[in-house]
Amino acid sequence: MQVRSRALRAWSDEQALAGRARAAPDTTNPPLDAMRTERYGRVAIALHWLIGLALLGQIAFGFLLDDIAPRNTPARAGVINLHKSLGIVLGLLIVVRLAWRLTHRPPAWPSSMPAWQQRAARLGHLALYACMLVMPLSGYIGSNFSKYGVKLFGLTLHPWGPPLPSVYAFFNGLHDVTAWLFVALIAGHVMAALKHALVTRDGVFSSIWPKAPS
């Protein structure tokens, strides 16, 4: 009888544990109504990845300028003007992206995302857009207050400002500071994206990923 009683108690405990396991919420996969199910449009996705990768390349190019073409070497002018030319093209693409963003509503945040995270995400995106505008614009304006001006892929664009070393130094410094701030913001953006993709899995990352989830 004691053996039978123990067996019944063990079976009862197993059933209780199984019931609690079934009732426990699944925190790795939020319910569908708590996820972002709407995707960005094709143009927005294309601009996001094209400009994002181009910005990473351009920032790395800027940081490596002195290694690629040291100062007072014959190659310096050509490399600097290539950096300026790519920056102008990238700046125009950024204007297109900003115009598209202002005229096309992005998908809503998932309801599972806390309000403070939504506010932080909005502030982060605003800061990223500000850096996207300030970085190429400060480089272009600064170049127009130097004696060298800009050569757009070999085409000379005569400076519209006089050579003013102090003005050039200000905008060049702003250009450099913005680049470092941009790197920090991009790192935070990437970490947040990985969190949405691998931890919360709430549809935020997949909404901007080029391939729609199956």
mmCIF file of C-alpha atoms in Angstrom:
data_model
loop_
_atom_site.group_PDB
_atom_site.id
_atom_site.type_symbol
_atom_site.label_atom_id
_atom_site.label_comp_id
_atom_site.label_asym_id
_atom_site.label_seq_id
_atom_site.Cartn_x
_atom_site.Cartn_y
_atom_site.Cartn_z
ATOM 1 C CA MET A 1 0.000 0.000 0.000
ATOM 2 C CA GLN A 2 2.802 2.395 0.830
ATOM 3 C CA VAL A 3 4.437 1.725 -2.545
ATOM 4 C CA ARG A 4 1.142 2.370 -4.295
ATOM 5 C CA SER A 5 0.622 5.579 -2.301
ATOM 6 C CA ARG A 6 4.083 6.864 -3.214
ATOM 7 C CA ALA A 7 3.485 6.068 -6.879
ATOM 8 C CA LEU A 8 0.192 7.975 -6.806
ATOM 9 C CA ARG A 9 1.879 10.989 -5.166
ATOM 10 C CA ALA A 10 4.701 10.933 -7.740
ATOM 11 C CA TRP A 11 2.179 10.752 -10.586
ATOM 12 C CA SER A 12 0.218 13.635 -9.063
ATOM 13 C CA ASP A 13 3.379 15.761 -8.741
ATOM 14 C CA GLU A 14 4.291 15.082 -12.370
ATOM 15 C CA GLN A 15 0.833 16.116 -13.534
ATOM 16 C CA ALA A 16 1.026 19.354 -11.514
ATOM 17 C CA LEU A 17 4.440 20.213 -12.977
ATOM 18 C CA ALA A 18 3.194 19.487 -16.481
ATOM 19 C CA GLY A 19 0.188 21.744 -15.917
ATOM 20 C CA ARG A 20 2.382 24.617 -14.714
ATOM 21 C CA ALA A 21 4.671 24.195 -17.724
ATOM 22 C CA ARG A 22 1.697 24.383 -20.089
ATOM 23 C CA ALA A 23 0.373 27.476 -18.334
ATOM 24 C CA ALA A 24 3.737 29.308 -18.269
ATOM 25 C CA PRO A 25 3.890 32.105 -20.845
ATOM 26 C CA ASP A 26 6.323 31.801 -23.763
ATOM 27 C CA THR A 27 8.666 34.763 -23.314
ATOM 28 C CA THR A 28 10.859 33.902 -26.310
ATOM 29 C CA ASN A 29 8.063 34.260 -28.875
ATOM 30 C CA PRO A 30 5.521 36.992 -28.041
ATOM 31 C CA PRO A 31 1.933 36.538 -29.226
ATOM 32 C CA LEU A 32 1.164 37.683 -32.747
ATOM 33 C CA ASP A 33 -0.910 40.666 -31.625
ATOM 34 C CA ALA A 34 2.089 41.967 -29.620
ATOM 35 C CA MET A 35 4.474 41.851 -32.601
ATOM 36 C CA ARG A 36 5.149 44.278 -35.439
ATOM 37 C CA THR A 37 3.587 42.562 -38.438
ATOM 38 C CA GLU A 38 3.700 45.481 -40.897
ATOM 39 C CA ARG A 39 6.878 45.837 -42.994
ATOM 40 C CA TYR A 40 8.636 48.893 -44.375
ATOM 41 C CA GLY A 41 8.151 49.477 -48.087
ATOM 42 C CA ARG A 42 10.686 48.290 -50.645
ATOM 43 C CA VAL A 43 12.073 51.782 -51.255
ATOM 44 C CA ALA A 44 12.573 52.446 -47.534
ATOM 45 C CA ILE A 45 14.283 49.070 -47.050
ATOM 46 C CA ALA A 46 16.559 49.624 -50.049
ATOM 47 C CA LEU A 47 17.524 53.135 -48.894
ATOM 48 C CA HIS A 48 18.125 51.923 -45.328
ATOM 49 C CA TRP A 49 20.608 49.202 -46.285
ATOM 50 C CA LEU A 50 22.235 51.022 -49.204
ATOM 51 C CA ILE A 51 22.884 54.210 -47.223
ATOM 52 C CA GLY A 52 23.743 52.347 -44.020
ATOM 53 C CA LEU A 53 26.470 50.267 -45.679
ATOM 54 C CA ALA A 54 27.717 53.269 -47.678
ATOM 55 C CA LEU A 55 27.961 55.350 -44.494
ATOM 56 C CA LEU A 56 30.012 52.671 -42.758
ATOM 57 C CA GLY A 57 32.393 52.591 -45.713
ATOM 58 C CA GLN A 58 32.634 56.381 -45.913
ATOM 59 C CA ILE A 59 33.294 56.772 -42.183
ATOM 60 C CA ALA A 60 36.005 54.100 -42.319
ATOM 61 C CA PHE A 61 37.460 55.847 -45.387
ATOM 62 C CA GLY A 62 37.597 59.122 -43.475
ATOM 63 C CA PHE A 63 39.295 57.566 -40.446
ATOM 64 C CA LEU A 64 41.914 55.909 -42.695
ATOM 65 C CA LEU A 65 42.689 58.944 -44.868
ATOM 66 C CA ASP A 66 46.053 59.591 -43.245
ATOM 67 C CA ASP A 67 47.035 55.934 -43.646
ATOM 68 C CA ILE A 68 45.902 55.705 -47.267
ATOM 69 C CA ALA A 69 47.458 59.021 -48.306
ATOM 70 C CA PRO A 70 49.674 60.693 -45.678
ATOM 71 C CA ARG A 71 49.797 64.476 -45.573
ATOM 72 C CA ASN A 72 52.163 66.234 -47.990
ATOM 73 C CA THR A 73 52.270 63.271 -50.348
ATOM 74 C CA PRO A 74 51.295 63.414 -54.068
ATOM 75 C CA ALA A 75 48.356 61.037 -53.546
ATOM 76 C CA ARG A 76 46.777 63.154 -50.814
ATOM 77 C CA ALA A 77 44.754 65.540 -53.008
ATOM 78 C CA GLY A 78 43.229 62.792 -55.124
ATOM 79 C CA VAL A 79 42.205 60.685 -52.116
ATOM 80 C CA ILE A 80 40.749 63.698 -50.274
ATOM 81 C CA ASN A 81 38.703 64.706 -53.318
ATOM 82 C CA LEU A 82 37.441 61.131 -53.722
ATOM 83 C CA HIS A 83 36.279 61.257 -50.103
ATOM 84 C CA LYS A 84 34.568 64.603 -50.757
ATOM 85 C CA SER A 85 32.943 63.343 -53.967
ATOM 86 C CA LEU A 86 31.560 60.235 -52.290
ATOM 87 C CA GLY A 87 30.350 62.403 -49.421
ATOM 88 C CA ILE A 88 28.399 64.677 -51.768
ATOM 89 C CA VAL A 89 26.730 61.708 -53.491
ATOM 90 C CA LEU A 90 25.941 60.150 -50.118
ATOM 91 C CA GLY A 91 24.576 63.464 -48.852
ATOM 92 C CA LEU A 92 22.150 63.646 -51.790
ATOM 93 C CA LEU A 93 21.003 60.075 -51.095
ATOM 94 C CA ILE A 94 20.451 61.016 -47.464
ATOM 95 C CA VAL A 95 18.230 63.934 -48.519
ATOM 96 C CA VAL A 96 16.202 61.500 -50.658
ATOM 97 C CA ARG A 97 15.910 59.115 -47.731
ATOM 98 C CA LEU A 98 14.834 61.866 -45.335
ATOM 99 C CA ALA A 99 12.219 63.118 -47.822
ATOM 100 C CA TRP A 100 10.896 59.573 -48.219
ATOM 101 C CA ARG A 101 10.753 59.106 -44.459
ATOM 102 C CA LEU A 102 8.819 62.360 -43.953
ATOM 103 C CA THR A 103 6.219 61.391 -46.557
ATOM 104 C CA HIS A 104 5.797 57.716 -45.637
ATOM 105 C CA ARG A 105 4.631 56.589 -42.205
ATOM 106 C CA PRO A 106 6.814 53.861 -40.665
ATOM 107 C CA PRO A 107 5.243 50.757 -39.113
ATOM 108 C CA ALA A 108 3.982 51.158 -35.552
ATOM 109 C CA TRP A 109 6.051 49.788 -32.697
ATOM 110 C CA PRO A 110 4.847 46.426 -31.338
ATOM 111 C CA SER A 111 2.639 46.602 -28.250
ATOM 112 C CA SER A 112 5.087 44.319 -26.431
ATOM 113 C CA MET A 113 7.750 47.050 -26.600
ATOM 114 C CA PRO A 114 7.788 49.194 -23.415
ATOM 115 C CA ALA A 115 6.968 52.891 -23.780
ATOM 116 C CA TRP A 116 10.434 53.994 -22.617
ATOM 117 C CA GLN A 117 12.066 51.825 -25.282
ATOM 118 C CA GLN A 118 9.830 53.348 -27.939
ATOM 119 C CA ARG A 119 10.846 56.850 -26.804
ATOM 120 C CA ALA A 120 14.519 55.862 -26.780
ATOM 121 C CA ALA A 121 14.184 54.389 -30.267
ATOM 122 C CA ARG A 122 12.585 57.577 -31.608
ATOM 123 C CA LEU A 123 15.316 59.734 -30.045
ATOM 124 C CA GLY A 124 17.974 57.404 -31.428
ATOM 125 C CA HIS A 125 16.553 57.635 -34.931
ATOM 126 C CA LEU A 126 16.383 61.440 -34.708
ATOM 127 C CA ALA A 127 20.027 61.547 -33.611
ATOM 128 C CA LEU A 128 21.032 59.240 -36.477
ATOM 129 C CA TYR A 129 19.243 61.425 -39.027
ATOM 130 C CA ALA A 130 20.840 64.552 -37.528
ATOM 131 C CA CYS A 131 24.319 63.017 -37.900
ATOM 132 C CA MET A 132 23.489 61.883 -41.432
ATOM 133 C CA LEU A 133 22.774 65.498 -42.359
ATOM 134 C CA VAL A 134 25.439 67.291 -40.316
ATOM 135 C CA MET A 135 28.390 65.093 -41.286
ATOM 136 C CA PRO A 136 28.348 65.586 -45.094
ATOM 137 C CA LEU A 137 27.052 69.148 -44.825
ATOM 138 C CA SER A 138 29.815 70.257 -42.453
ATOM 139 C CA GLY A 139 32.447 68.670 -44.691
ATOM 140 C CA TYR A 140 31.063 70.403 -47.778
ATOM 141 C CA ILE A 141 30.725 73.817 -46.122
ATOM 142 C CA GLY A 142 34.208 73.602 -44.615
ATOM 143 C CA SER A 143 35.715 72.760 -48.007
ATOM 144 C CA ASN A 144 34.236 75.944 -49.459
ATOM 145 C CA PHE A 145 36.190 78.030 -46.945
ATOM 146 C CA SER A 146 39.522 76.490 -47.924
ATOM 147 C CA LYS A 147 41.702 77.338 -50.912
ATOM 148 C CA TYR A 148 41.269 73.830 -52.315
ATOM 149 C CA GLY A 149 37.497 73.725 -52.710
ATOM 150 C CA VAL A 150 35.946 70.533 -54.067
ATOM 151 C CA LYS A 151 36.596 68.448 -57.167
ATOM 152 C CA LEU A 152 33.556 66.280 -57.818
ATOM 153 C CA PHE A 153 35.078 63.223 -59.499
ATOM 154 C CA GLY A 154 37.513 65.517 -61.307
ATOM 155 C CA LEU A 155 35.043 68.331 -61.999
ATOM 156 C CA THR A 156 36.186 71.500 -60.209
ATOM 157 C CA LEU A 157 33.511 73.139 -58.081
ATOM 158 C CA HIS A 158 34.843 76.600 -57.333
ATOM 159 C CA PRO A 159 34.506 77.600 -53.664
ATOM 160 C CA TRP A 160 31.622 79.991 -52.959
ATOM 161 C CA GLY A 161 33.346 81.219 -49.777
ATOM 162 C CA PRO A 162 36.683 82.975 -49.222
ATOM 163 C CA PRO A 163 39.643 81.097 -47.727
ATOM 164 C CA LEU A 164 39.048 81.494 -43.986
ATOM 165 C CA PRO A 165 41.171 79.071 -41.947
ATOM 166 C CA SER A 166 39.177 79.643 -38.749
ATOM 167 C CA VAL A 167 35.853 78.880 -40.448
ATOM 168 C CA TYR A 168 37.355 75.852 -42.178
ATOM 169 C CA ALA A 169 38.767 74.595 -38.870
ATOM 170 C CA PHE A 170 35.367 74.945 -37.154
ATOM 171 C CA PHE A 171 33.452 72.966 -39.770
ATOM 172 C CA ASN A 172 36.234 70.402 -40.115
ATOM 173 C CA GLY A 173 36.181 69.890 -36.344
ATOM 174 C CA LEU A 174 32.385 69.565 -36.409
ATOM 175 C CA HIS A 175 32.772 67.018 -39.198
ATOM 176 C CA ASP A 176 35.196 64.928 -37.118
ATOM 177 C CA VAL A 177 33.167 65.115 -33.880
ATOM 178 C CA THR A 178 29.989 64.141 -35.734
ATOM 179 C CA ALA A 179 31.757 61.125 -37.237
ATOM 180 C CA TRP A 180 32.719 59.806 -33.786
ATOM 181 C CA LEU A 181 29.230 60.467 -32.400
ATOM 182 C CA PHE A 182 27.790 58.728 -35.445
ATOM 183 C CA VAL A 183 29.926 55.634 -34.770
ATOM 184 C CA ALA A 184 28.599 55.460 -31.199
ATOM 185 C CA LEU A 185 24.985 55.826 -32.380
ATOM 186 C CA ILE A 186 25.446 53.193 -35.088
ATOM 187 C CA ALA A 187 26.886 50.774 -32.509
ATOM 188 C CA GLY A 188 23.841 51.328 -30.288
ATOM 189 C CA HIS A 189 21.531 50.927 -33.287
ATOM 190 C CA VAL A 190 23.145 47.617 -34.244
ATOM 191 C CA MET A 191 22.934 46.275 -30.676
ATOM 192 C CA ALA A 192 19.248 47.221 -30.467
ATOM 193 C CA ALA A 193 18.620 45.535 -33.821
ATOM 194 C CA LEU A 194 20.310 42.340 -32.632
ATOM 195 C CA LYS A 195 18.193 42.398 -29.468
ATOM 196 C CA HIS A 196 15.006 42.601 -31.552
ATOM 197 C CA ALA A 197 16.253 39.867 -33.895
ATOM 198 C CA LEU A 198 17.621 37.367 -31.384
ATOM 199 C CA VAL A 199 16.082 38.086 -27.967
ATOM 200 C CA THR A 200 12.624 39.654 -28.139
ATOM 201 C CA ARG A 201 11.839 38.470 -31.688
ATOM 202 C CA ASP A 202 9.034 41.008 -31.912
ATOM 203 C CA GLY A 203 9.103 41.622 -35.667
ATOM 204 C CA VAL A 204 10.989 44.945 -35.504
ATOM 205 C CA PHE A 205 14.138 43.598 -37.164
ATOM 206 C CA SER A 206 12.283 41.520 -39.750
ATOM 207 C CA SER A 207 10.231 44.584 -40.759
ATOM 208 C CA ILE A 208 13.381 46.230 -42.219
ATOM 209 C CA TRP A 209 15.196 43.065 -43.320
ATOM 210 C CA PRO A 210 15.256 42.805 -47.157
ATOM 211 C CA LYS A 211 13.785 39.289 -47.181
ATOM 212 C CA ALA A 212 10.326 38.924 -45.684
ATOM 213 C CA PRO A 213 10.033 36.121 -43.097
ATOM 214 C CA SER A 214 8.402 32.982 -44.457
#
